[in-house]
Structure formats: C-alpha cells, structure tokens
PDB file of C-alpha atoms in Angstrom:
ATOM      1  CA  MET A 196       9.557  12.377   2.387  1.00 48.00           C
ATOM      2  CA  LYS A 197      11.425  12.979  -0.845  1.00 53.00           C
ATOM      3  CA  MET A 198      12.272  16.527   0.281  1.00 55.00           C
ATOM      4  CA  ALA A 199      13.399  15.485   3.786  1.00 54.00           C
ATOM      5  CA  PRO A 200      17.128  15.636   4.564  1.00 53.00           C
ATOM      6  CA  VAL A 201      19.004  12.357   4.350  1.00 55.00           C
ATOM      7  CA  LEU A 202      19.422  10.875   7.812  1.00 51.00           C
ATOM      8  CA  PRO A 203      20.731   7.497   8.911  1.00 55.00           C
ATOM      9  CA  VAL A 204      17.911   4.956   9.043  1.00 57.00           C
ATOM     10  CA  ARG A 205      17.583   3.143  12.339  1.00 61.00           C
ATOM     11  CA  ASP A 206      16.003  -0.039  11.034  1.00 62.00           C
ATOM     12  CA  ALA A 207      15.121  -1.971   7.888  1.00 62.00           C
ATOM     13  CA  ALA A 208      11.380  -2.087   8.638  1.00 64.00           C
ATOM     14  CA  PHE A 209      11.091   1.685   8.530  1.00 66.00           C
ATOM     15  CA  MET A 210      12.385   1.743   4.947  1.00 65.00           C
ATOM     16  CA  GLU A 211       9.830  -0.911   3.963  1.00 65.00           C
ATOM     17  CA  ILE A 212       6.823   1.052   5.219  1.00 68.00           C
ATOM     18  CA  VAL A 213       7.780   4.716   5.068  1.00 66.00           C
ATOM     19  CA  ASP A 214       6.034   5.324   1.715  1.00 63.00           C
ATOM     20  CA  THR A 215       2.867   3.342   2.372  1.00 63.00           C
ATOM     21  CA  ASP A 216       1.897   3.339   6.046  1.00 55.00           C
ATOM     22  CA  THR A 217       1.508   6.384   8.184  1.00 75.00           C
ATOM     23  CA  GLU A 218       0.569   5.530  11.758  1.00 84.00           C
ATOM     24  CA  LEU A 219       3.487   3.725  13.402  1.00 87.00           C
ATOM     25  CA  ALA A 220       4.063   2.327  16.891  1.00 90.00           C
ATOM     26  CA  TRP A 221       7.374   0.800  17.967  1.00 89.00           C
ATOM     27  CA  SER A 222       7.264  -1.985  20.553  1.00 91.00           C
ATOM     28  CA  PRO A 223       8.694  -1.075  23.979  1.00 91.00           C
ATOM     29  CA  ASN A 224      11.937  -2.925  23.237  1.00 89.00           C
ATOM     30  CA  GLY A 225      12.238  -1.239  19.809  1.00 86.00           C
ATOM     31  CA  ARG A 226      12.528  -4.516  17.912  1.00 87.00           C
ATOM     32  CA  PHE A 227       9.078  -4.450  16.246  1.00 89.00           C
ATOM     33  CA  VAL A 228       6.984  -1.763  14.609  1.00 88.00           C
ATOM     34  CA  ALA A 229       3.232  -1.858  13.989  1.00 90.00           C
ATOM     35  CA  ALA A 230       1.976   0.046  10.941  1.00 89.00           C
ATOM     36  CA  TYR A 231      -1.552   1.115   9.995  1.00 87.00           C
ATOM     37  CA  ASN A 232      -2.429   2.572   6.604  1.00 83.00           C
ATOM     38  CA  GLY A 233      -6.110   3.403   6.981  1.00 79.00           C
ATOM     39  CA  GLY A 234      -7.530   0.089   5.816  1.00 78.00           C
ATOM     40  CA  ASP A 235      -8.685  -2.843   7.875  1.00 82.00           C
ATOM     41  CA  VAL A 236      -5.271  -4.332   8.726  1.00 87.00           C
ATOM     42  CA  VAL A 237      -2.392  -3.445  11.055  1.00 89.00           C
ATOM     43  CA  TYR A 238       0.914  -4.969   9.983  1.00 90.00           C
ATOM     44  CA  LEU A 239       3.739  -5.953  12.319  1.00 91.00           C
ATOM     45  CA  TYR A 240       7.342  -5.756  11.086  1.00 89.00           C
ATOM     46  CA  ASP A 241      10.629  -6.999  12.480  1.00 87.00           C
ATOM     47  CA  CYS A 242      12.882  -3.923  12.665  1.00 83.00           C
ATOM     48  CA  LEU A 243      16.085  -5.920  12.158  1.00 81.00           C
ATOM     49  CA  SER A 244      15.100  -7.672   8.938  1.00 82.00           C
ATOM     50  CA  GLY A 245      12.362  -5.373   7.632  1.00 81.00           C
ATOM     51  CA  HIS A 246      10.119  -8.405   7.068  1.00 85.00           C
ATOM     52  CA  ARG A 247       6.412  -8.342   7.759  1.00 89.00           C
ATOM     53  CA  ILE A 248       5.845 -11.001  10.407  1.00 90.00           C
ATOM     54  CA  ARG A 249       2.173 -10.697  11.298  1.00 91.00           C
ATOM     55  CA  SER A 250      -1.067  -8.895  10.479  1.00 91.00           C
ATOM     56  CA  PHE A 251      -3.976  -7.951  12.711  1.00 88.00           C
ATOM     57  CA  HIS A 252      -7.428  -7.349  11.243  1.00 85.00           C
ATOM     58  CA  VAL A 253      -9.723  -4.512  12.283  1.00 80.00           C
ATOM     59  CA  TYR A 254     -13.128  -6.202  12.341  1.00 76.00           C
ATOM     60  CA  SER A 255     -15.919  -3.755  11.569  1.00 69.00           C
ATOM     61  CA  LYS A 256     -18.813  -3.422   9.164  1.00 66.00           C
ATOM     62  CA  TYR A 257     -17.472   0.069   8.348  1.00 66.00           C
ATOM     63  CA  ALA A 258     -14.301   1.095   6.561  1.00 67.00           C
ATOM     64  CA  GLY A 259     -11.284   1.505   8.832  1.00 68.00           C
ATOM     65  CA  PRO A 260     -10.694   4.960  10.275  1.00 69.00           C
ATOM     66  CA  SER A 261      -8.403   7.399   8.514  1.00 70.00           C
ATOM     67  CA  VAL A 262      -4.786   7.472   9.672  1.00 69.00           C
ATOM     68  CA  ASN A 263      -5.240  11.167  10.447  1.00 69.00           C
ATOM     69  CA  PHE A 264      -7.538  10.285  13.338  1.00 75.00           C
ATOM     70  CA  VAL A 265      -5.999   7.197  14.933  1.00 83.00           C
ATOM     71  CA  LEU A 266      -3.660   6.449  17.788  1.00 86.00           C
ATOM     72  CA  MET A 267      -1.739   3.205  18.069  1.00 89.00           C
ATOM     73  CA  ARG A 268       0.103   2.196  21.254  1.00 92.00           C
ATOM     74  CA  TRP A 269       1.765  -0.864  22.797  1.00 92.00           C
ATOM     75  CA  SER A 270       1.207  -1.914  26.385  1.00 92.00           C
ATOM     76  CA  PRO A 271       4.308  -1.290  28.561  1.00 93.00           C
ATOM     77  CA  ASP A 272       5.146  -5.009  28.588  1.00 90.00           C
ATOM     78  CA  GLY A 273       4.785  -5.322  24.793  1.00 90.00           C
ATOM     79  CA  THR A 274       2.068  -8.002  24.910  1.00 90.00           C
ATOM     80  CA  LYS A 275      -0.884  -5.936  23.667  1.00 90.00           C
ATOM     81  CA  LEU A 276      -1.463  -3.436  20.866  1.00 92.00           C
ATOM     82  CA  LEU A 277      -4.205  -0.786  20.849  1.00 89.00           C
ATOM     83  CA  LEU A 278      -5.678   0.970  17.824  1.00 86.00           C
ATOM     84  CA  SER A 279      -7.998   3.809  18.787  1.00 85.00           C
ATOM     85  CA  SER A 280      -9.745   6.487  16.757  1.00 82.00           C
ATOM     86  CA  VAL A 281     -10.686  10.011  17.781  1.00 74.00           C
ATOM     87  CA  THR A 282     -13.948   9.730  15.849  1.00 74.00           C
ATOM     88  CA  TRP A 283     -14.708   6.031  16.479  1.00 70.00           C
ATOM     89  CA  GLY A 284     -13.405   5.558  20.028  1.00 69.00           C
ATOM     90  CA  LEU A 285     -11.788   2.205  20.729  1.00 65.00           C
ATOM     91  CA  VAL A 286     -11.285   0.253  17.522  1.00 70.00           C
ATOM     92  CA  ALA A 287      -9.272  -2.824  18.521  1.00 75.00           C
ATOM     93  CA  ILE A 288      -6.984  -4.350  21.119  1.00 80.00           C
ATOM     94  CA  TRP A 289      -4.843  -7.342  20.162  1.00 78.00           C
ATOM     95  CA  GLY A 290      -3.133  -9.538  22.714  1.00 78.00           C
ATOM     96  CA  PRO A 291      -1.499 -11.370  24.162  1.00 69.00           C
ATOM     97  CA  ILE A 292       0.934 -11.075  21.260  1.00 74.00           C
ATOM     98  CA  GLN A 293       3.621 -13.721  21.024  1.00 71.00           C
ATOM     99  CA  LEU A 294       6.629 -12.038  19.428  1.00 71.00           C
ATOM    100  CA  PRO A 295       9.607 -13.918  18.009  1.00 71.00           C
ATOM    101  CA  LYS A 296      12.823 -13.744  20.068  1.00 69.00           C
TER     102      LYS A 296
END
C-alpha cells in the first residue's frame, strides 16, 4: 500500500482498516464495510465515520481461515453477511443484521 499511487479515499472506514484487514465487503448501499483479518472476528464499520460499530464472531474449534482463501458477501437486501472459505466451505452466516440509519 505504501507504494500505491495517492488516490482520493472514498470513506473514513477504509483508512481505518486498510493496513490491518484484508478481506472487505461493502454493504449493498455502500454505507457499511465488513472486514476480516484471518482471526475469529469480522468487524463492521460505518463508512461515513470510520468507527467500528459491530463485531461478528466465527465460532469454531479451529483457527479462522486465512484471508487468502475466504469470500465475504452481503445479501442483496443488506440483512445478512456470509463468510465462506475455499478450504473450509461455509464458515458463517450472520443475520438478520440491524444496521443503524
């Protein structure tokens, strides 16, 4: 990231997580971003303020899958979040998610 050209940043949350979390999924309305860093937690950020507003735990007796092998997606209506792993299959679905207005 330090070698990337300087571009305008679209939201405050991206600047908060760009150095620490790798797998990102923006909500359908673009207001929230979910971030996974390879541990056992997915964090949810408000894109306007950059504040972390919620966390979702990946419940497993094993360590969370590597960010290199995961896919995170929102449902089209923005009420559910999926974390899936190529090597593990389905890891977690959270929902219904009540997001702030």
